[in-house]
């Protein structure tokens, strides 16, 4: 069963629903987003009854905006409690505290941030909303002298972005301050099957431009990336699954692996894979894995077979964000044609409405060792050369 909500459902996901005749719940949001009467629409009332009759039925959502619907209509299931365990980072840290007894974390009200004595904290640390999305208001703090500027940045981001998502997705009432884990960051799409066993569908390396970068610009996957920590990740997922009693449950989990190879969780995003149909779709372009179909049908990738034809390729998602904070009313358009020329092998381009959300779109690309510099170039770019301002258009027309 599929639960669709804003902000975005890809053509690939919609086509998957159609080809498999998956049931899609006819919520108001879903009907507004997808105008295709040929899909296997099921009324909200019928969906709720089917779930009452079979509480373990697999449910996939493209967006955490749907959490409100789950809380309102599926309160008789374990889903609201399980979702809350992961969406609320304080609850999640408490859940796994016995696995990581040395790990420091602390909850604090947004209104109390200005009053905290930062000198009593261990540097470096990460501060972020306990319920958040898309690295919004997430900051690494290396020293006490940075605290004032970080607070100002958080206030600005909260003011700019809190209206874009419902409270279940981003809630700035509470923040969490937690220990910074040195190491490489990865994102994992997986699901727990009807036996509670984790099935890994993709592993992506979250690449940063610097030690203080917390953006979501580039995520890459490859044979090497998946194989390097596969066993450690699988073992860690088994622990999480048992702790939260997960069955028929998809997640997108962000982790860090320290220099000794120990896996530390950053956050778990419930009931979905990567937001905006990113990592879930990329698995198809990279490995021929339809993540949505694999979850809903309980299928498991044969990685040995998949990697026979994918030895050296790297597949990446590039987030085209408005990192400069340019006011959208001053922007004419984003030059996607120019962007695509900077990549040898773009796989697909998804444009978004930058007037509604602070992103211009996403591009999926394939690279090899000879042109991997494309990723480092776009990683450090402020994208200014692609952002066409209205003033420039007006000057050129005069």
Coordinates of C-alpha atoms in Angstrom, one line a residue:
X1 CA 0.0 0.0 0.0
X2 CA 1.3 3.5 -1.0
X3 CA 0.7 6.7 0.9
X4 CA 1.6 9.8 -1.2
X5 CA 2.0 13.3 0.1
X6 CA 3.8 16.6 -0.7
X7 CA 6.3 17.8 -1.7
X8 CA 7.2 15.5 -4.6
X9 CA 6.4 12.1 -6.2
X10 CA 8.6 11.1 -9.1
X11 CA 7.4 9.8 -12.4
X12 CA 9.4 6.6 -11.7
X13 CA 7.5 6.0 -8.4
X14 CA 4.1 6.7 -10.1
X15 CA 5.0 4.4 -12.9
X16 CA 6.0 1.7 -10.4
X17 CA 2.6 2.0 -8.7
X18 CA 0.9 1.7 -12.0
X19 CA 2.9 -1.3 -13.4
X20 CA 2.5 -3.3 -10.2
X21 CA -1.1 -2.2 -9.6
X22 CA -0.1 -1.2 -6.0
X23 CA -2.9 0.2 -3.9
X24 CA -2.6 3.9 -3.4
X25 CA -4.6 5.6 -0.7
X26 CA -6.8 8.3 -2.2
X27 CA -6.0 11.1 0.3
X28 CA -6.7 14.7 -0.8
X29 CA -3.0 15.4 -1.1
X30 CA -2.4 12.3 -3.3
X31 CA -5.3 13.1 -5.6
X32 CA -4.0 16.7 -6.0
X33 CA -0.5 15.5 -6.8
X34 CA -1.4 12.6 -9.2
X35 CA -4.1 13.1 -11.8
X36 CA -4.3 9.5 -13.0
X37 CA -7.6 7.7 -12.5
X38 CA -6.1 4.4 -13.9
X39 CA -4.1 3.9 -10.7
X40 CA -5.4 1.4 -8.1
X41 CA -6.9 4.1 -5.9
X42 CA -8.3 2.9 -2.6
X43 CA -10.4 5.1 -0.3
X44 CA -9.1 6.2 3.0
X45 CA -11.9 4.3 4.8
X46 CA -11.2 1.1 2.9
X47 CA -7.4 1.5 3.5
X48 CA -7.9 1.9 7.2
X49 CA -10.2 -1.2 7.4
X50 CA -7.7 -3.3 5.4
X51 CA -4.9 -2.3 7.8
X52 CA -7.2 -3.1 10.8
X53 CA -7.7 -6.5 9.3
X54 CA -4.0 -6.9 8.6
X55 CA -1.9 -4.6 10.8
X56 CA 1.4 -5.9 9.3
X57 CA 0.5 -4.9 5.7
X58 CA 3.5 -3.2 4.1
X59 CA 3.0 0.6 3.8
X60 CA 5.4 2.9 1.9
X61 CA 5.2 6.7 1.9
X62 CA 7.2 9.0 -0.3
X63 CA 7.1 11.8 2.3
X64 CA 7.2 12.4 6.0
X65 CA 4.4 14.9 5.4
X66 CA 2.1 11.8 5.6
X67 CA 3.0 11.2 9.2
X68 CA 0.1 13.4 10.3
X69 CA -2.3 11.1 8.4
X70 CA -0.7 8.0 10.0
X71 CA -1.1 9.5 13.5
X72 CA -4.7 10.4 12.9
X73 CA -6.0 7.3 11.1
X74 CA -3.6 4.4 12.1
X75 CA -3.4 5.0 15.9
X76 CA -4.5 1.4 16.5
X77 CA -1.2 0.1 14.9
X78 CA 2.4 0.3 16.1
X79 CA 3.2 2.8 13.4
X80 CA 2.7 6.1 15.2
X81 CA 4.9 4.9 18.1
X82 CA 7.6 3.5 15.9
X83 CA 7.6 6.7 13.7
X84 CA 7.9 8.9 16.8
X85 CA 10.8 6.8 18.1
X86 CA 12.8 7.7 15.0
X87 CA 11.5 11.2 14.1
X88 CA 12.2 12.5 17.6
X89 CA 16.0 12.3 17.9
X90 CA 15.9 12.5 21.7
X91 CA 13.7 9.4 21.9
X92 CA 15.9 7.6 19.4
X93 CA 19.1 8.4 21.4
X94 CA 17.4 7.1 24.5
X95 CA 16.4 3.9 22.7
X96 CA 20.0 3.1 21.8
X97 CA 21.7 4.6 24.8
X98 CA 22.7 1.1 26.1
X99 CA 24.4 0.3 22.8
X100 CA 26.4 3.6 22.9
X101 CA 26.8 4.4 26.7
X102 CA 29.7 6.7 26.0
X103 CA 27.8 8.9 23.5
X104 CA 26.9 12.3 24.8
X105 CA 23.5 14.0 23.9
X106 CA 21.4 16.7 25.5
X107 CA 17.9 18.1 24.8
X108 CA 17.2 21.8 25.0
X109 CA 14.3 24.1 24.2
X110 CA 14.7 26.4 21.3
X111 CA 13.8 29.3 23.5
X112 CA 16.6 28.3 26.0
X113 CA 19.4 28.2 23.4
X114 CA 20.5 31.7 24.2
X115 CA 20.8 31.0 27.9
X116 CA 22.9 27.8 27.7
X117 CA 26.5 28.0 29.0
X118 CA 28.3 26.7 26.0
X119 CA 31.6 26.6 27.8
X120 CA 30.3 23.6 29.8
X121 CA 29.9 21.5 26.6
X122 CA 32.5 19.3 24.9
X123 CA 33.6 20.5 21.5
X124 CA 33.0 19.8 18.7
X125 CA 29.3 19.1 18.8
X126 CA 26.3 19.0 16.5
X127 CA 23.1 21.0 17.2
X128 CA 19.9 20.4 15.3
X129 CA 16.1 20.2 15.8
X130 CA 14.9 17.0 17.5
X131 CA 12.4 16.7 14.6
X132 CA 14.0 17.8 11.4
X133 CA 14.6 17.3 7.7
X134 CA 17.1 18.3 4.9
X135 CA 19.9 19.5 7.2
X136 CA 17.7 22.5 8.1
X137 CA 19.1 24.3 11.3
X138 CA 21.9 21.6 11.6
X139 CA 25.2 23.0 12.6
X140 CA 28.6 21.8 13.7
X141 CA 30.1 23.9 16.5
X142 CA 33.9 23.7 17.0
X143 CA 34.4 26.3 19.7
X144 CA 32.6 28.7 22.0
X145 CA 33.5 31.7 19.9
X146 CA 31.3 30.3 17.1
X147 CA 28.2 30.0 19.3
X148 CA 26.8 33.4 18.7
X149 CA 27.0 33.2 14.9
X150 CA 25.5 29.6 15.0
X151 CA 22.5 30.9 17.0
X152 CA 21.9 33.7 14.5
X153 CA 22.1 31.2 11.6
X154 CA 19.6 28.8 13.3
X155 CA 17.2 31.7 13.9
X156 CA 17.4 32.7 10.3
X157 CA 16.9 29.2 9.0
X158 CA 14.0 28.5 11.3
X159 CA 12.4 31.7 10.2
X160 CA 12.9 30.9 6.5
X161 CA 12.0 27.2 6.4
X162 CA 9.5 26.3 9.1
X163 CA 6.5 27.2 6.9
X164 CA 7.6 24.8 4.1
X165 CA 6.9 21.6 6.1
X166 CA 4.4 20.4 8.7
X167 CA 5.3 20.1 12.4
X168 CA 5.6 16.3 12.1
X169 CA 8.5 16.9 9.6
X170 CA 10.2 19.9 11.1
X171 CA 9.5 21.0 14.7
X172 CA 11.8 23.7 16.1
X173 CA 10.3 23.6 19.6
X174 CA 13.2 21.4 20.9
X175 CA 16.8 20.9 19.8
X176 CA 19.4 18.3 20.5
X177 CA 23.0 18.9 21.2
X178 CA 25.1 15.8 20.6
X179 CA 28.6 14.5 20.3
X180 CA 30.3 14.9 17.0
X181 CA 31.5 11.6 15.6
X182 CA 34.7 11.7 13.5
X183 CA 34.5 9.5 10.4
X184 CA 32.7 9.1 7.1
X185 CA 29.0 9.6 6.7
X186 CA 26.7 7.2 4.8
X187 CA 23.0 6.9 4.0
X188 CA 21.3 3.5 3.8
X189 CA 18.0 2.6 2.2
X190 CA 16.6 -0.6 3.7
X191 CA 13.6 -2.3 4.9
X192 CA 12.7 -4.9 7.6
X193 CA 10.9 -7.9 6.2
X194 CA 8.0 -9.8 7.7
X195 CA 10.4 -11.7 9.8
X196 CA 12.1 -8.5 11.1
X197 CA 15.3 -9.1 9.1
X198 CA 17.0 -6.0 7.5
X199 CA 17.3 -6.0 3.7
X200 CA 19.8 -3.4 2.4
X201 CA 18.7 -1.8 -0.9
X202 CA 21.5 0.9 -1.2
X203 CA 24.4 2.5 0.6
X204 CA 25.5 6.0 -0.3
X205 CA 28.6 7.9 0.8
X206 CA 27.5 11.4 1.9
X207 CA 30.4 13.6 0.6
X208 CA 31.2 16.9 2.3
X209 CA 33.3 19.9 1.0
X210 CA 34.9 20.5 4.5
X211 CA 34.8 19.5 8.1
X212 CA 32.1 22.1 8.8
X213 CA 29.9 21.3 5.8
X214 CA 26.5 19.8 6.8
X215 CA 24.8 20.2 3.5
X216 CA 23.2 17.5 1.4
X217 CA 24.8 18.4 -1.9
X218 CA 26.3 15.0 -3.0
X219 CA 25.5 11.4 -2.2
X220 CA 27.3 8.6 -4.1
X221 CA 26.9 4.9 -4.4
X222 CA 29.2 2.2 -6.0
X223 CA 30.3 -1.4 -5.6
X224 CA 33.1 -0.3 -3.3
X225 CA 30.9 1.9 -1.2
X226 CA 28.3 -0.8 -0.6
X227 CA 30.8 -3.6 0.1
X228 CA 33.2 -1.7 2.4
X229 CA 30.9 -1.6 5.5
X230 CA 28.1 -3.9 4.4
X231 CA 28.5 -6.4 7.2
X232 CA 28.9 -3.8 10.0
X233 CA 25.8 -1.9 8.7
X234 CA 23.8 -5.2 8.5
X235 CA 24.7 -6.0 12.1
X236 CA 23.8 -2.6 13.3
X237 CA 20.4 -2.7 11.5
X238 CA 19.6 -6.0 13.2
X239 CA 20.0 -4.2 16.6
X240 CA 17.8 -1.3 15.6
X241 CA 15.1 -3.7 14.2
X242 CA 15.0 -5.7 17.5
X243 CA 15.0 -2.5 19.6
X244 CA 12.0 -1.0 17.8
X245 CA 10.3 -4.3 16.8
X246 CA 10.3 -3.5 13.1
X247 CA 8.6 -5.7 10.5
X248 CA 7.5 -4.7 7.0
X249 CA 9.0 -1.3 7.7
X250 CA 11.1 0.8 5.3
X251 CA 13.7 3.3 6.6
X252 CA 16.4 5.7 5.4
X253 CA 19.1 5.8 7.9
X254 CA 22.1 8.2 8.1
X255 CA 25.2 6.8 9.9
X256 CA 28.8 7.7 10.6
X257 CA 31.6 5.1 10.6
X258 CA 34.5 6.0 12.8
X259 CA 38.2 5.3 11.8
X260 CA 37.9 2.0 13.7
X261 CA 35.0 0.9 11.6
X262 CA 32.3 1.3 14.3
X263 CA 28.9 2.3 13.1
X264 CA 27.2 5.3 14.9
X265 CA 23.6 6.3 13.9
X266 CA 22.9 10.0 13.1
X267 CA 19.2 9.7 12.4
X268 CA 16.6 7.3 11.1
X269 CA 13.8 8.5 8.7
X270 CA 10.8 6.2 9.0
X271 CA 8.4 4.7 6.4
X272 CA 10.4 6.0 3.4
X273 CA 13.7 5.9 1.6
X274 CA 15.6 9.1 0.6
X275 CA 13.3 12.2 0.6
X276 CA 12.1 13.7 -2.7
X277 CA 12.3 10.2 -4.3
X278 CA 16.1 10.5 -4.5
X279 CA 17.9 7.5 -3.2
X280 CA 15.0 5.2 -3.8
X281 CA 15.0 6.1 -7.5
X282 CA 18.8 6.2 -7.8
X283 CA 19.0 2.5 -7.0
X284 CA 17.2 1.8 -10.3
X285 CA 19.5 3.9 -12.4
X286 CA 22.5 2.5 -10.6
X287 CA 21.7 -1.2 -10.0
X288 CA 18.4 -2.0 -11.7
X289 CA 16.8 -2.3 -8.2
X290 CA 13.3 -0.9 -7.9
X291 CA 13.4 -0.1 -4.2
X292 CA 9.6 0.4 -3.9
X293 CA 8.9 -2.9 -5.6
X294 CA 11.5 -4.8 -3.6
X295 CA 10.0 -3.6 -0.3
X296 CA 6.4 -4.1 -1.1
X297 CA 7.1 -7.5 -2.6
X298 CA 9.6 -8.6 -0.1
X299 CA 12.5 -9.0 -2.6
X300 CA 16.2 -9.0 -1.8
X301 CA 19.0 -7.8 -4.1
X302 CA 21.5 -10.3 -5.4
X303 CA 24.5 -8.1 -5.0
X304 CA 27.1 -10.5 -6.4
X305 CA 25.1 -10.7 -9.6
X306 CA 24.5 -7.0 -9.8
X307 CA 28.2 -6.1 -9.3
X308 CA 29.3 -8.3 -12.2
X309 CA 28.4 -5.4 -14.6
X310 CA 29.1 -2.5 -12.2
X311 CA 32.7 -2.8 -11.2
X312 CA 34.0 0.8 -11.6
X313 CA 31.0 3.1 -12.0
X314 CA 29.9 5.5 -9.3
X315 CA 26.3 6.9 -9.2
X316 CA 25.5 10.1 -7.5
X317 CA 22.7 12.4 -6.5
X318 CA 23.4 16.1 -6.7
X319 CA 21.1 18.4 -4.8
X320 CA 20.9 21.8 -6.4
X321 CA 20.1 24.0 -3.4
X322 CA 19.9 27.7 -3.0
X323 CA 22.8 27.7 -0.6
X324 CA 23.5 31.4 -1.1
X325 CA 20.1 32.3 0.2
X326 CA 19.2 34.4 -2.9
X327 CA 15.7 35.7 -2.5
X328 CA 13.5 33.7 -4.9
X329 CA 11.7 36.8 -6.1
X330 CA 15.0 38.1 -7.6
X331 CA 15.7 34.9 -9.5
X332 CA 14.6 34.5 -13.1
X333 CA 15.5 30.8 -13.6
X334 CA 18.1 28.1 -13.1
X335 CA 20.2 27.3 -16.2
X336 CA 19.8 23.5 -16.3
X337 CA 21.3 23.2 -19.8
X338 CA 24.5 24.8 -18.6
X339 CA 24.6 22.5 -15.6
X340 CA 24.1 19.3 -17.7
X341 CA 27.0 20.3 -19.9
X342 CA 29.3 20.1 -16.9
X343 CA 28.7 16.4 -16.6
X344 CA 29.8 13.7 -19.0
X345 CA 27.0 11.3 -18.2
X346 CA 23.9 12.8 -16.5
X347 CA 21.3 10.1 -16.0
X348 CA 18.2 12.2 -15.2
X349 CA 17.2 15.7 -14.1
X350 CA 14.4 16.6 -11.8
X351 CA 13.3 20.3 -11.6
X352 CA 11.5 21.6 -8.6
X353 CA 9.7 24.9 -7.9
X354 CA 12.3 27.1 -6.2
X355 CA 9.6 29.6 -5.3
X356 CA 8.0 27.0 -3.0
X357 CA 11.1 25.2 -1.7
X358 CA 14.8 26.4 -1.4
X359 CA 16.0 23.9 -4.0
X360 CA 16.2 24.1 -7.8
X361 CA 16.2 20.4 -8.4
X362 CA 18.2 17.2 -8.5
X363 CA 20.5 15.6 -11.1
X364 CA 21.6 12.0 -11.1
X365 CA 25.0 11.4 -12.7
X366 CA 27.3 8.5 -13.5
X367 CA 31.0 8.9 -13.1
X368 CA 34.2 6.8 -13.3
X369 CA 37.7 7.5 -12.0
X370 CA 38.6 9.6 -15.1
X371 CA 35.8 12.2 -14.6
X372 CA 35.2 12.0 -10.8
X373 CA 36.4 15.6 -10.6
X374 CA 32.9 16.5 -11.7
X375 CA 31.7 15.6 -8.2
X376 CA 34.3 17.6 -6.3
X377 CA 33.6 20.6 -8.6
X378 CA 29.9 20.6 -8.0
X379 CA 30.4 19.8 -4.3
X380 CA 32.3 23.1 -3.7
X381 CA 30.3 25.2 -6.2
X382 CA 27.9 27.9 -4.9
X383 CA 25.9 27.3 -8.1
X384 CA 25.9 31.0 -8.8
X385 CA 26.9 30.5 -12.4
X386 CA 23.7 28.6 -13.0
X387 CA 21.4 31.0 -11.1
X388 CA 20.1 33.7 -13.5
X389 CA 18.8 36.8 -11.8
X390 CA 15.9 38.9 -13.1
X391 CA 18.2 42.0 -13.1
X392 CA 20.6 40.2 -15.5
X393 CA 17.7 39.2 -17.8
X394 CA 16.4 42.8 -17.8
X395 CA 19.9 44.2 -18.6
X396 CA 20.3 41.8 -21.5
X397 CA 17.0 42.7 -22.9
X398 CA 17.6 46.4 -22.8

